[in-house]
mmCIF file of C-alpha atoms and ligand atoms in Angstrom:
data_model
loop_
_atom_site.group_PDB
_atom_site.id
_atom_site.type_symbol
_atom_site.label_atom_id
_atom_site.label_comp_id
_atom_site.label_asym_id
_atom_site.label_seq_id
_atom_site.Cartn_x
_atom_site.Cartn_y
_atom_site.Cartn_z
ATOM 1 C CA MET A 1 70.569 114.686 74.348
ATOM 2 C CA ASN A 2 69.804 112.170 71.273
ATOM 3 C CA VAL A 3 70.000 108.290 71.947
ATOM 4 C CA GLU A 4 72.093 108.558 68.539
ATOM 5 C CA LYS A 5 74.429 111.180 69.279
ATOM 6 C CA THR A 6 77.994 110.745 68.832
ATOM 7 C CA ILE A 7 80.067 111.751 72.131
ATOM 8 C CA ASN A 8 83.165 113.798 71.401
ATOM 9 C CA TRP A 9 86.147 112.785 73.770
ATOM 10 C CA GLY A 10 89.297 114.673 74.276
ATOM 11 C CA ILE A 11 92.107 113.053 76.249
ATOM 12 C CA LEU A 12 93.709 114.993 78.251
ATOM 13 C CA GLY A 13 97.826 113.856 78.821
ATOM 14 C CA CYS A 14 99.281 111.616 76.660
ATOM 15 C CA GLY A 15 101.056 108.735 78.857
ATOM 16 C CA LYS A 16 100.932 105.190 79.237
ATOM 17 C CA ILE A 17 97.252 105.177 80.601
ATOM 18 C CA ALA A 18 96.115 107.242 77.796
ATOM 19 C CA HIS A 19 96.920 105.131 75.351
ATOM 20 C CA LYS A 20 95.047 101.953 76.709
ATOM 21 C CA PHE A 21 91.937 104.092 77.369
ATOM 22 C CA ALA A 22 92.411 105.312 73.300
ATOM 23 C CA LYS A 23 92.459 102.018 72.214
ATOM 24 C CA ASP A 24 89.199 100.749 74.186
ATOM 25 C CA LEU A 25 87.391 103.915 73.036
ATOM 26 C CA GLU A 26 87.493 102.210 69.700
ATOM 27 C CA PHE A 27 85.325 99.667 71.170
ATOM 28 C CA VAL A 28 82.256 102.126 72.505
ATOM 29 C CA PRO A 29 79.353 102.784 70.320
ATOM 30 C CA ASN A 30 79.064 106.456 69.263
ATOM 31 C CA ALA A 31 82.211 107.394 70.645
ATOM 32 C CA LYS A 32 84.818 109.198 69.040
ATOM 33 C CA LEU A 33 88.333 110.387 70.036
ATOM 34 C CA TYR A 34 87.814 113.977 68.808
ATOM 35 C CA ALA A 35 90.927 115.640 70.358
ATOM 36 C CA VAL A 36 94.013 114.869 72.322
ATOM 37 C CA ALA A 37 96.257 117.398 74.441
ATOM 38 C CA SER A 38 99.767 117.218 75.395
ATOM 39 C CA ARG A 39 102.055 119.572 77.026
ATOM 40 C CA THR A 40 103.890 119.480 73.979
ATOM 41 C CA ILE A 41 102.757 119.605 70.384
ATOM 42 C CA GLU A 42 104.726 117.103 68.734
ATOM 43 C CA LYS A 43 103.411 114.712 71.625
ATOM 44 C CA ALA A 44 100.078 115.288 71.075
ATOM 45 C CA LYS A 45 100.313 114.932 67.305
ATOM 46 C CA ASP A 46 102.175 111.817 67.900
ATOM 47 C CA PHE A 47 99.612 110.451 70.261
ATOM 48 C CA GLY A 48 96.731 111.731 67.804
ATOM 49 C CA HIS A 49 98.453 109.964 64.686
ATOM 50 C CA ASN A 50 97.843 106.257 66.614
ATOM 51 C CA TYR A 51 94.313 106.875 66.533
ATOM 52 C CA HIS A 52 93.537 109.382 63.509
ATOM 53 C CA VAL A 53 92.592 112.271 65.659
ATOM 54 C CA SER A 54 92.984 115.664 63.785
ATOM 55 C CA ASN A 55 92.636 117.981 66.646
ATOM 56 C CA CYS A 56 95.803 117.500 68.645
ATOM 57 C CA TYR A 57 96.656 120.463 71.359
ATOM 58 C CA GLY A 58 100.368 121.378 72.788
ATOM 59 C CA ASP A 59 98.397 123.032 75.966
ATOM 60 C CA TYR A 60 95.578 121.716 78.050
ATOM 61 C CA GLU A 61 93.602 124.806 78.123
ATOM 62 C CA THR A 62 92.928 124.881 74.673
ATOM 63 C CA LEU A 63 91.453 121.183 74.913
ATOM 64 C CA SER A 64 88.944 122.432 77.809
ATOM 65 C CA LYS A 65 87.965 125.083 75.685
ATOM 66 C CA ASP A 66 87.053 123.222 72.542
ATOM 67 C CA PRO A 67 83.255 123.752 72.096
ATOM 68 C CA ASN A 68 82.980 120.355 70.214
ATOM 69 C CA ILE A 69 83.873 118.486 72.813
ATOM 70 C CA ASP A 70 81.218 116.299 75.106
ATOM 71 C CA VAL A 71 83.902 115.186 77.743
ATOM 72 C CA ILE A 72 87.272 115.071 78.952
ATOM 73 C CA TYR A 73 89.248 112.276 80.243
ATOM 74 C CA ILE A 74 92.055 113.484 82.423
ATOM 75 C CA ALA A 75 95.195 111.145 82.394
ATOM 76 C CA THR A 76 97.930 113.204 84.243
ATOM 77 C CA PRO A 77 99.717 112.410 87.256
ATOM 78 C CA HIS A 78 97.759 112.274 90.526
ATOM 79 C CA VAL A 79 98.815 115.622 91.338
ATOM 80 C CA PHE A 80 97.373 117.557 88.773
ATOM 81 C CA HIS A 81 93.656 115.633 88.961
ATOM 82 C CA TYR A 82 92.635 118.608 90.654
ATOM 83 C CA GLU A 83 93.816 121.636 88.573
ATOM 84 C CA ASN A 84 92.954 119.969 85.196
ATOM 85 C CA THR A 85 89.260 118.965 86.605
ATOM 86 C CA ILE A 86 88.869 122.443 87.922
ATOM 87 C CA MET A 87 90.110 123.812 84.496
ATOM 88 C CA CYS A 88 87.641 121.312 82.548
ATOM 89 C CA LEU A 89 84.599 122.048 85.032
ATOM 90 C CA THR A 90 84.999 125.767 84.637
ATOM 91 C CA HIS A 91 84.666 125.392 80.758
ATOM 92 C CA LYS A 92 81.337 123.449 81.164
ATOM 93 C CA LYS A 93 83.106 120.165 80.062
ATOM 94 C CA ALA A 94 81.920 116.486 81.388
ATOM 95 C CA VAL A 95 85.022 115.051 82.932
ATOM 96 C CA LEU A 96 86.084 111.343 83.599
ATOM 97 C CA CYS A 97 89.061 111.748 85.889
ATOM 98 C CA GLU A 98 91.848 109.127 86.684
ATOM 99 C CA LYS A 99 91.989 107.628 90.167
ATOM 100 C CA PRO A 100 92.847 109.113 92.303
ATOM 101 C CA PHE A 101 90.473 111.583 92.018
ATOM 102 C CA ALA A 102 92.697 114.329 93.812
ATOM 103 C CA MET A 103 95.434 114.427 96.637
ATOM 104 C CA ASN A 104 92.585 114.641 99.501
ATOM 105 C CA ALA A 105 89.152 115.231 100.402
ATOM 106 C CA ASN A 106 89.312 118.622 100.449
ATOM 107 C CA GLN A 107 90.071 118.941 96.441
ATOM 108 C CA VAL A 108 87.849 116.241 95.701
ATOM 109 C CA LYS A 109 84.744 118.279 97.633
ATOM 110 C CA GLU A 110 85.810 121.453 95.359
ATOM 111 C CA MET A 111 85.310 119.289 92.482
ATOM 112 C CA ILE A 112 81.992 118.087 93.159
ATOM 113 C CA ALA A 113 80.929 121.345 94.003
ATOM 114 C CA LEU A 114 81.979 122.860 90.999
ATOM 115 C CA ALA A 115 80.496 120.268 88.687
ATOM 116 C CA LYS A 116 77.204 120.932 90.716
ATOM 117 C CA LYS A 117 77.119 124.450 90.257
ATOM 118 C CA ASN A 118 78.212 124.040 86.448
ATOM 119 C CA ASN A 119 75.591 121.379 86.050
ATOM 120 C CA VAL A 120 78.121 119.201 84.050
ATOM 121 C CA PHE A 121 78.617 115.508 84.742
ATOM 122 C CA LEU A 122 81.927 114.430 86.733
ATOM 123 C CA MET A 123 83.078 111.075 87.619
ATOM 124 C CA GLU A 124 86.232 109.257 89.243
ATOM 125 C CA ALA A 125 87.687 106.829 86.706
ATOM 126 C CA LEU A 126 87.330 103.400 89.062
ATOM 127 C CA TRP A 127 87.422 101.460 86.125
ATOM 128 C CA THR A 128 87.194 98.278 87.900
ATOM 129 C CA TYR A 129 83.542 98.971 89.153
ATOM 130 C CA PHE A 130 82.364 98.726 85.612
ATOM 131 C CA LEU A 131 83.992 95.195 84.556
ATOM 132 C CA PRO A 132 81.889 92.268 83.856
ATOM 133 C CA HIS A 133 83.835 90.068 86.615
ATOM 134 C CA TYR A 134 83.079 92.853 89.273
ATOM 135 C CA ARG A 135 79.290 93.617 88.489
ATOM 136 C CA TYR A 136 79.204 90.078 89.369
ATOM 137 C CA VAL A 137 80.826 89.859 92.334
ATOM 138 C CA ILE A 138 78.851 92.848 93.327
ATOM 139 C CA ASP A 139 75.480 91.232 92.619
ATOM 140 C CA ILE A 140 76.287 88.214 94.519
ATOM 141 C CA ILE A 141 76.964 90.450 97.469
ATOM 142 C CA THR A 142 73.934 92.833 97.109
ATOM 143 C CA SER A 143 71.715 89.870 96.404
ATOM 144 C CA LYS A 144 72.815 88.135 99.851
ATOM 145 C CA LYS A 145 72.915 85.077 97.733
ATOM 146 C CA LEU A 146 75.967 83.773 99.756
ATOM 147 C CA GLY A 147 74.890 85.490 103.019
ATOM 148 C CA GLU A 148 76.879 88.758 104.379
ATOM 149 C CA VAL A 149 80.481 88.971 103.702
ATOM 150 C CA LYS A 150 82.675 88.470 106.751
ATOM 151 C CA THR A 151 86.191 88.858 105.715
ATOM 152 C CA LEU A 152 87.930 90.346 102.831
ATOM 153 C CA LYS A 153 91.764 89.756 101.686
ATOM 154 C CA ALA A 154 92.757 92.149 98.778
ATOM 155 C CA ASP A 155 96.098 92.819 97.750
ATOM 156 C CA PHE A 156 98.337 94.893 94.819
ATOM 157 C CA GLY A 157 101.711 94.925 94.701
ATOM 158 C CA PHE A 158 104.432 95.022 91.619
ATOM 159 C CA SER A 159 108.059 95.161 91.766
ATOM 160 C CA MET A 160 109.209 98.346 89.924
ATOM 161 C CA SER A 161 113.223 99.295 90.270
ATOM 162 C CA PHE A 162 114.180 102.304 92.160
ATOM 163 C CA ASP A 163 113.464 105.577 89.934
ATOM 164 C CA PRO A 164 113.301 108.659 92.101
ATOM 165 C CA SER A 165 111.689 110.739 88.901
ATOM 166 C CA SER A 166 109.199 108.271 87.927
ATOM 167 C CA ARG A 167 105.684 109.499 89.224
ATOM 168 C CA VAL A 168 105.603 106.107 90.954
ATOM 169 C CA PHE A 169 108.504 106.974 93.593
ATOM 170 C CA ASN A 170 108.425 110.946 93.113
ATOM 171 C CA LYS A 171 106.580 112.616 96.298
ATOM 172 C CA SER A 172 106.143 115.752 94.297
ATOM 173 C CA LEU A 173 103.910 113.467 91.691
ATOM 174 C CA GLY A 174 102.112 111.873 94.230
ATOM 175 C CA GLY A 175 104.380 108.900 94.519
ATOM 176 C CA GLY A 176 103.918 105.915 96.797
ATOM 177 C CA SER A 177 101.880 102.441 96.346
ATOM 178 C CA LEU A 178 98.826 103.857 98.326
ATOM 179 C CA LEU A 179 97.633 106.090 95.817
ATOM 180 C CA ASP A 180 98.732 104.051 93.063
ATOM 181 C CA VAL A 181 97.381 100.967 93.451
ATOM 182 C CA GLY A 182 96.473 100.406 97.349
ATOM 183 C CA ILE A 183 93.640 102.417 96.154
ATOM 184 C CA TYR A 184 92.381 99.245 94.555
ATOM 185 C CA PRO A 185 92.046 96.688 97.930
ATOM 186 C CA LEU A 186 90.755 100.050 99.716
ATOM 187 C CA PHE A 187 87.938 100.539 97.078
ATOM 188 C CA THR A 188 86.866 96.801 97.129
ATOM 189 C CA ALA A 189 86.432 97.105 100.801
ATOM 190 C CA LEU A 190 84.194 100.085 100.179
ATOM 191 C CA SER A 191 82.152 98.246 97.583
ATOM 192 C CA THR A 192 81.880 94.969 99.192
ATOM 193 C CA LEU A 193 81.477 96.115 102.985
ATOM 194 C CA GLY A 194 81.045 100.035 103.011
ATOM 195 C CA TYR A 195 83.115 102.605 105.291
ATOM 196 C CA PRO A 196 84.771 100.832 108.219
ATOM 197 C CA ASP A 197 84.355 101.643 111.858
ATOM 198 C CA GLU A 198 87.970 101.450 112.724
ATOM 199 C CA ILE A 199 90.932 101.887 110.534
ATOM 200 C CA ILE A 200 94.672 100.731 111.615
ATOM 201 C CA ALA A 201 97.605 101.387 108.973
ATOM 202 C CA THR A 202 101.394 100.679 108.957
ATOM 203 C CA ALA A 203 103.614 101.433 105.952
ATOM 204 C CA THR A 204 107.362 101.334 104.624
ATOM 205 C CA LEU A 205 108.524 104.938 103.454
ATOM 206 C CA GLY A 206 111.451 104.805 101.315
ATOM 207 C CA LYS A 207 114.378 106.922 100.173
ATOM 208 C CA THR A 208 111.899 109.629 98.443
ATOM 209 C CA GLY A 209 109.262 109.771 101.454
ATOM 210 C CA VAL A 210 106.348 107.936 100.053
ATOM 211 C CA ASP A 211 105.259 104.363 100.768
ATOM 212 C CA GLU A 212 106.754 101.912 99.302
ATOM 213 C CA ASP A 213 104.277 99.147 100.676
ATOM 214 C CA CYS A 214 101.088 100.079 102.925
ATOM 215 C CA THR A 215 98.978 97.631 104.848
ATOM 216 C CA VAL A 216 95.762 98.453 106.226
ATOM 217 C CA ALA A 217 93.392 96.680 108.339
ATOM 218 C CA LEU A 218 89.925 97.308 108.256
ATOM 219 C CA HIS A 219 87.136 96.361 111.001
ATOM 220 C CA TYR A 220 83.472 97.040 111.112
ATOM 221 C CA ALA A 221 80.938 96.945 113.953
ATOM 222 C CA ASN A 222 78.757 93.534 112.536
ATOM 223 C CA GLY A 223 82.434 91.790 113.215
ATOM 224 C CA ALA A 224 83.783 91.614 109.548
ATOM 225 C CA THR A 225 87.362 92.549 108.783
ATOM 226 C CA ALA A 226 89.082 93.312 105.703
ATOM 227 C CA SER A 227 93.126 92.857 105.546
ATOM 228 C CA LEU A 228 95.018 94.950 102.686
ATOM 229 C CA TYR A 229 98.166 95.106 101.209
ATOM 230 C CA SER A 230 99.897 97.452 98.383
ATOM 231 C CA ALA A 231 103.463 97.624 97.099
ATOM 232 C CA VAL A 232 105.558 99.025 94.443
ATOM 233 C CA ILE A 233 108.657 97.296 95.087
ATOM 234 C CA LYS A 234 107.299 93.801 95.663
ATOM 235 C CA GLU A 235 105.130 91.731 93.200
ATOM 236 C CA THR A 236 102.040 90.118 94.927
ATOM 237 C CA SER A 237 99.251 87.349 93.851
ATOM 238 C CA THR A 238 97.079 90.711 93.295
ATOM 239 C CA GLU A 239 93.779 88.650 94.100
ATOM 240 C CA ALA A 240 90.895 89.501 96.568
ATOM 241 C CA ILE A 241 89.107 86.710 98.605
ATOM 242 C CA LEU A 242 85.773 87.105 100.114
ATOM 243 C CA GLU A 243 84.441 84.913 102.927
ATOM 244 C CA LEU A 244 80.884 85.245 102.874
ATOM 245 C CA GLU A 245 78.424 83.371 105.497
ATOM 246 C CA LYS A 246 77.760 80.624 102.823
ATOM 247 C CA GLY A 247 80.865 80.362 100.697
ATOM 248 C CA THR A 248 84.052 82.038 99.213
ATOM 249 C CA ILE A 249 84.264 84.527 96.388
ATOM 250 C CA LEU A 250 87.739 84.377 95.139
ATOM 251 C CA ILE A 251 88.483 87.338 92.397
ATOM 252 C CA ASN A 252 91.188 86.147 90.509
ATOM 253 C CA SER A 253 94.591 87.704 89.809
ATOM 254 C CA ARG A 254 94.945 90.574 88.855
ATOM 255 C CA PHE A 255 91.534 91.428 90.426
ATOM 256 C CA GLN A 256 91.421 94.919 89.381
ATOM 257 C CA GLU A 257 91.203 94.371 85.921
ATOM 258 C CA PRO A 258 89.473 91.842 83.260
ATOM 259 C CA SER A 259 89.527 88.571 85.293
ATOM 260 C CA SER A 260 87.844 85.966 86.340
ATOM 261 C CA VAL A 261 85.893 84.491 89.730
ATOM 262 C CA THR A 262 86.240 81.288 91.643
ATOM 263 C CA ILE A 263 83.129 80.498 93.510
ATOM 264 C CA THR A 264 83.092 78.123 96.496
ATOM 265 C CA LYS A 265 80.030 76.868 98.188
ATOM 266 C CA ASN A 266 79.482 73.285 99.888
ATOM 267 C CA GLY A 267 82.907 72.343 99.369
ATOM 268 C CA LYS A 268 82.382 72.610 95.540
ATOM 269 C CA SER A 269 84.425 75.344 93.334
ATOM 270 C CA GLU A 270 83.228 76.635 90.039
ATOM 271 C CA LEU A 271 85.217 79.105 87.727
ATOM 272 C CA ILE A 272 83.372 81.817 86.019
ATOM 273 C CA GLU A 273 84.970 83.270 83.148
ATOM 274 C CA PHE A 274 84.241 86.631 81.282
ATOM 275 C CA GLU A 275 85.048 87.326 77.619
ATOM 276 C CA VAL A 276 86.687 90.725 77.517
ATOM 277 C CA PRO A 277 88.411 91.719 74.264
ATOM 278 C CA THR A 278 89.729 95.008 75.584
ATOM 279 C CA ASN A 279 91.867 96.417 78.296
ATOM 280 C CA GLY A 280 88.716 96.954 80.064
ATOM 281 C CA TYR A 281 88.218 100.698 79.841
ATOM 282 C CA ASN A 282 85.511 100.702 77.630
ATOM 283 C CA PHE A 283 83.163 99.877 80.361
ATOM 284 C CA GLU A 284 83.836 102.737 81.909
ATOM 285 C CA ALA A 285 83.728 105.023 78.969
ATOM 286 C CA ILE A 286 80.203 103.088 78.165
ATOM 287 C CA HIS A 287 78.626 104.341 81.305
ATOM 288 C CA VAL A 288 79.931 107.871 80.832
ATOM 289 C CA GLN A 289 78.253 108.066 77.657
ATOM 290 C CA GLU A 290 74.935 106.509 79.145
ATOM 291 C CA MET A 291 75.083 109.089 81.766
ATOM 292 C CA LEU A 292 75.257 112.254 79.516
ATOM 293 C CA GLN A 293 72.946 110.909 77.142
ATOM 294 C CA GLN A 294 70.605 110.988 80.189
ATOM 295 C CA ASN A 295 71.707 114.612 80.971
ATOM 296 C CA ARG A 296 72.992 113.494 84.444
ATOM 297 C CA THR A 297 75.736 114.869 86.233
ATOM 298 C CA GLU A 298 76.503 112.570 88.637
ATOM 299 C CA SER A 299 77.225 108.387 87.955
ATOM 300 C CA THR A 300 74.739 106.165 88.920
ATOM 301 C CA ILE A 301 77.585 103.779 89.879
ATOM 302 C CA MET A 302 80.535 105.767 91.079
ATOM 303 C CA SER A 303 78.859 108.344 92.828
ATOM 304 C CA PHE A 304 80.039 111.253 94.578
ATOM 305 C CA GLU A 305 79.693 109.995 98.063
ATOM 306 C CA LYS A 306 81.614 106.852 97.071
ATOM 307 C CA SER A 307 84.701 109.046 95.770
ATOM 308 C CA LEU A 308 84.164 111.139 99.233
ATOM 309 C CA GLN A 309 84.633 107.741 101.067
ATOM 310 C CA LEU A 310 87.347 106.539 99.520
ATOM 311 C CA ILE A 311 89.395 109.794 99.451
ATOM 312 C CA THR A 312 88.542 110.229 103.013
ATOM 313 C CA LEU A 313 89.845 106.651 103.917
ATOM 314 C CA LEU A 314 92.780 107.180 101.558
ATOM 315 C CA ASP A 315 93.694 110.673 103.850
ATOM 316 C CA THR A 316 93.054 108.609 106.906
ATOM 317 C CA VAL A 317 95.361 106.175 106.323
ATOM 318 C CA ARG A 318 97.751 108.540 105.030
ATOM 319 C CA ASN A 319 97.553 110.669 108.173
ATOM 320 C CA GLN A 320 98.209 107.244 110.341
ATOM 321 C CA ILE A 321 101.739 106.429 108.085
ATOM 322 C CA GLY A 322 102.742 109.970 108.290
ATOM 323 C CA LEU A 323 102.504 110.555 104.246
ATOM 324 C CA HIS A 324 101.686 114.099 103.774
ATOM 325 C CA TYR A 325 102.034 115.447 100.526
ATOM 326 C CA THR A 326 102.465 119.356 100.037
HETATM 327 N N1 NAP B 1 93.004 102.796 85.324
HETATM 328 C C1 NAP B 1 93.943 102.129 85.416
HETATM 329 O O1 NAP B 1 94.002 100.977 85.149
HETATM 330 C C2 NAP B 1 95.598 103.118 85.820
HETATM 331 C C3 NAP B 1 96.558 102.759 85.165
HETATM 332 C C4 NAP B 1 97.625 103.640 84.952
HETATM 333 C C5 NAP B 1 97.697 104.614 85.500
HETATM 334 N N2 NAP B 1 96.498 105.406 86.096
HETATM 335 C C6 NAP B 1 96.274 106.594 86.257
HETATM 336 O O2 NAP B 1 96.690 107.690 85.533
HETATM 337 C C7 NAP B 1 97.455 108.691 86.026
HETATM 338 C C8 NAP B 1 98.606 108.622 84.781
HETATM 339 O O3 NAP B 1 99.096 107.461 85.075
HETATM 340 P P1 NAP B 1 100.029 106.991 83.932
HETATM 341 O O4 NAP B 1 101.013 105.611 84.103
HETATM 342 O O5 NAP B 1 99.225 107.192 82.087
HETATM 343 O O6 NAP B 1 101.641 107.902 84.115
HETATM 344 P P2 NAP B 1 102.095 108.741 82.848
HETATM 345 O O7 NAP B 1 102.446 107.439 82.007
HETATM 346 O O8 NAP B 1 103.663 109.402 83.098
HETATM 347 O O9 NAP B 1 101.716 109.707 82.359
HETATM 348 C C9 NAP B 1 100.968 110.888 82.754
HETATM 349 C C10 NAP B 1 100.881 112.039 81.659
HETATM 350 O O10 NAP B 1 100.404 113.221 82.125
HETATM 351 C C11 NAP B 1 101.183 114.097 81.728
HETATM 352 N N3 NAP B 1 101.949 114.987 82.557
HETATM 353 C C12 NAP B 1 101.496 116.477 82.997
HETATM 354 N N4 NAP B 1 102.156 117.024 83.810
HETATM 355 C C13 NAP B 1 103.280 115.949 84.003
HETATM 356 C C14 NAP B 1 104.524 116.205 85.070
HETATM 357 N N5 NAP B 1 104.656 117.076 85.502
HETATM 358 N N6 NAP B 1 105.210 115.191 84.958
HETATM 359 C C15 NAP B 1 104.789 113.790 84.165
HETATM 360 N N7 NAP B 1 103.371 113.908 83.563
HETATM 361 C C16 NAP B 1 103.168 114.969 83.093
HETATM 362 C C17 NAP B 1 102.005 113.818 80.488
HETATM 363 O O11 NAP B 1 101.586 113.927 79.438
HETATM 364 P P3 NAP B 1 101.666 114.952 78.453
HETATM 365 O O12 NAP B 1 103.377 115.179 78.463
HETATM 366 O O13 NAP B 1 101.210 114.369 77.198
HETATM 367 O O14 NAP B 1 101.392 116.368 78.682
HETATM 368 C C18 NAP B 1 102.305 112.454 81.170
HETATM 369 O O15 NAP B 1 102.488 111.766 79.761
HETATM 370 C C19 NAP B 1 97.539 108.388 87.454
HETATM 371 O O16 NAP B 1 97.266 109.314 88.247
HETATM 372 C C20 NAP B 1 97.726 107.044 87.560
HETATM 373 O O17 NAP B 1 97.107 106.779 89.073
HETATM 374 C C21 NAP B 1 95.495 104.487 85.904
#
């Protein structure tokens, strides 16, 4: 693919996150929001109007078949990620699919197998991994400048009034704190400490049968530990604190979105700030475009293995807390 080629994006599902992503796409060089699709044509046109998109479709399949589209961003509730991704991959469209990638590891394995079979790019939209402050933290850990990570504490809790129909509480839409926000503390553990040797999880299941909060303890063979918490009924500080052999890294609130980092070493603290003029979704989009320009079918950062580890961890936690989606 030519380096200067414009990448034509399609957005599937015109909800809240789709708006944020569409706004940030305007900051991505060589990106064009070419088409959008909603379950109703009125909503698609309304959404498209905001971003000067002329190709607006009233169903998802037409989008997946549009020959002018290079990559489709899937922004539907969790339970539809699998079927939407399979449809796009079947029509040989590259896919950036929102988190969680799917509802369980079997679905993720099928999605990856189809991407490989059809030789098309597929990536989970774990946007945090691409943010400047998070890359900075990963670099410190990988370089071992502060030694090995000994402990991680991370939380992500917000308070939403109970609404059984919202995707956050509705079990048939994949509701609950773990898949919605608990995925971020778990991902932080995976990306800084790796896959754990022991997992202990507890949760409070609410009236709709989904976890309103969830606590996870991870243990590693080298003695490292992680204490993770998520909630949809309680606001928490939403920070991540890593204690390493030679210092501490605090990823300031909210740690999963563009933020700052405080490094403490030898009793002295330094605040490192990062200028991000967007919501932060442009970074993952830039990476996807780079991968497409290089004709890759798998991300060099958010690899299939990482997504498989993440969904396996989520499945294990769900089994322990007795949260089963049908
Ligand atoms: N990366 C992040 O920072 C971030 C932040 C928030 C959410 N997310 C992820 O993005 C996904 C969507 O979240 P959201 O907050 O944008 O949700 P949302 O506002 O409810 O939007 C979801 C969209 O999915 C489509 N949809 C298809 N079938 C649906 C159904 N049966 N019920 C409801 N909606 C349906 C709808 O679009 P149409 O009506 O246009 O078809 C709807 O607007 C979730 O998987 C979530 O985990 C990621």
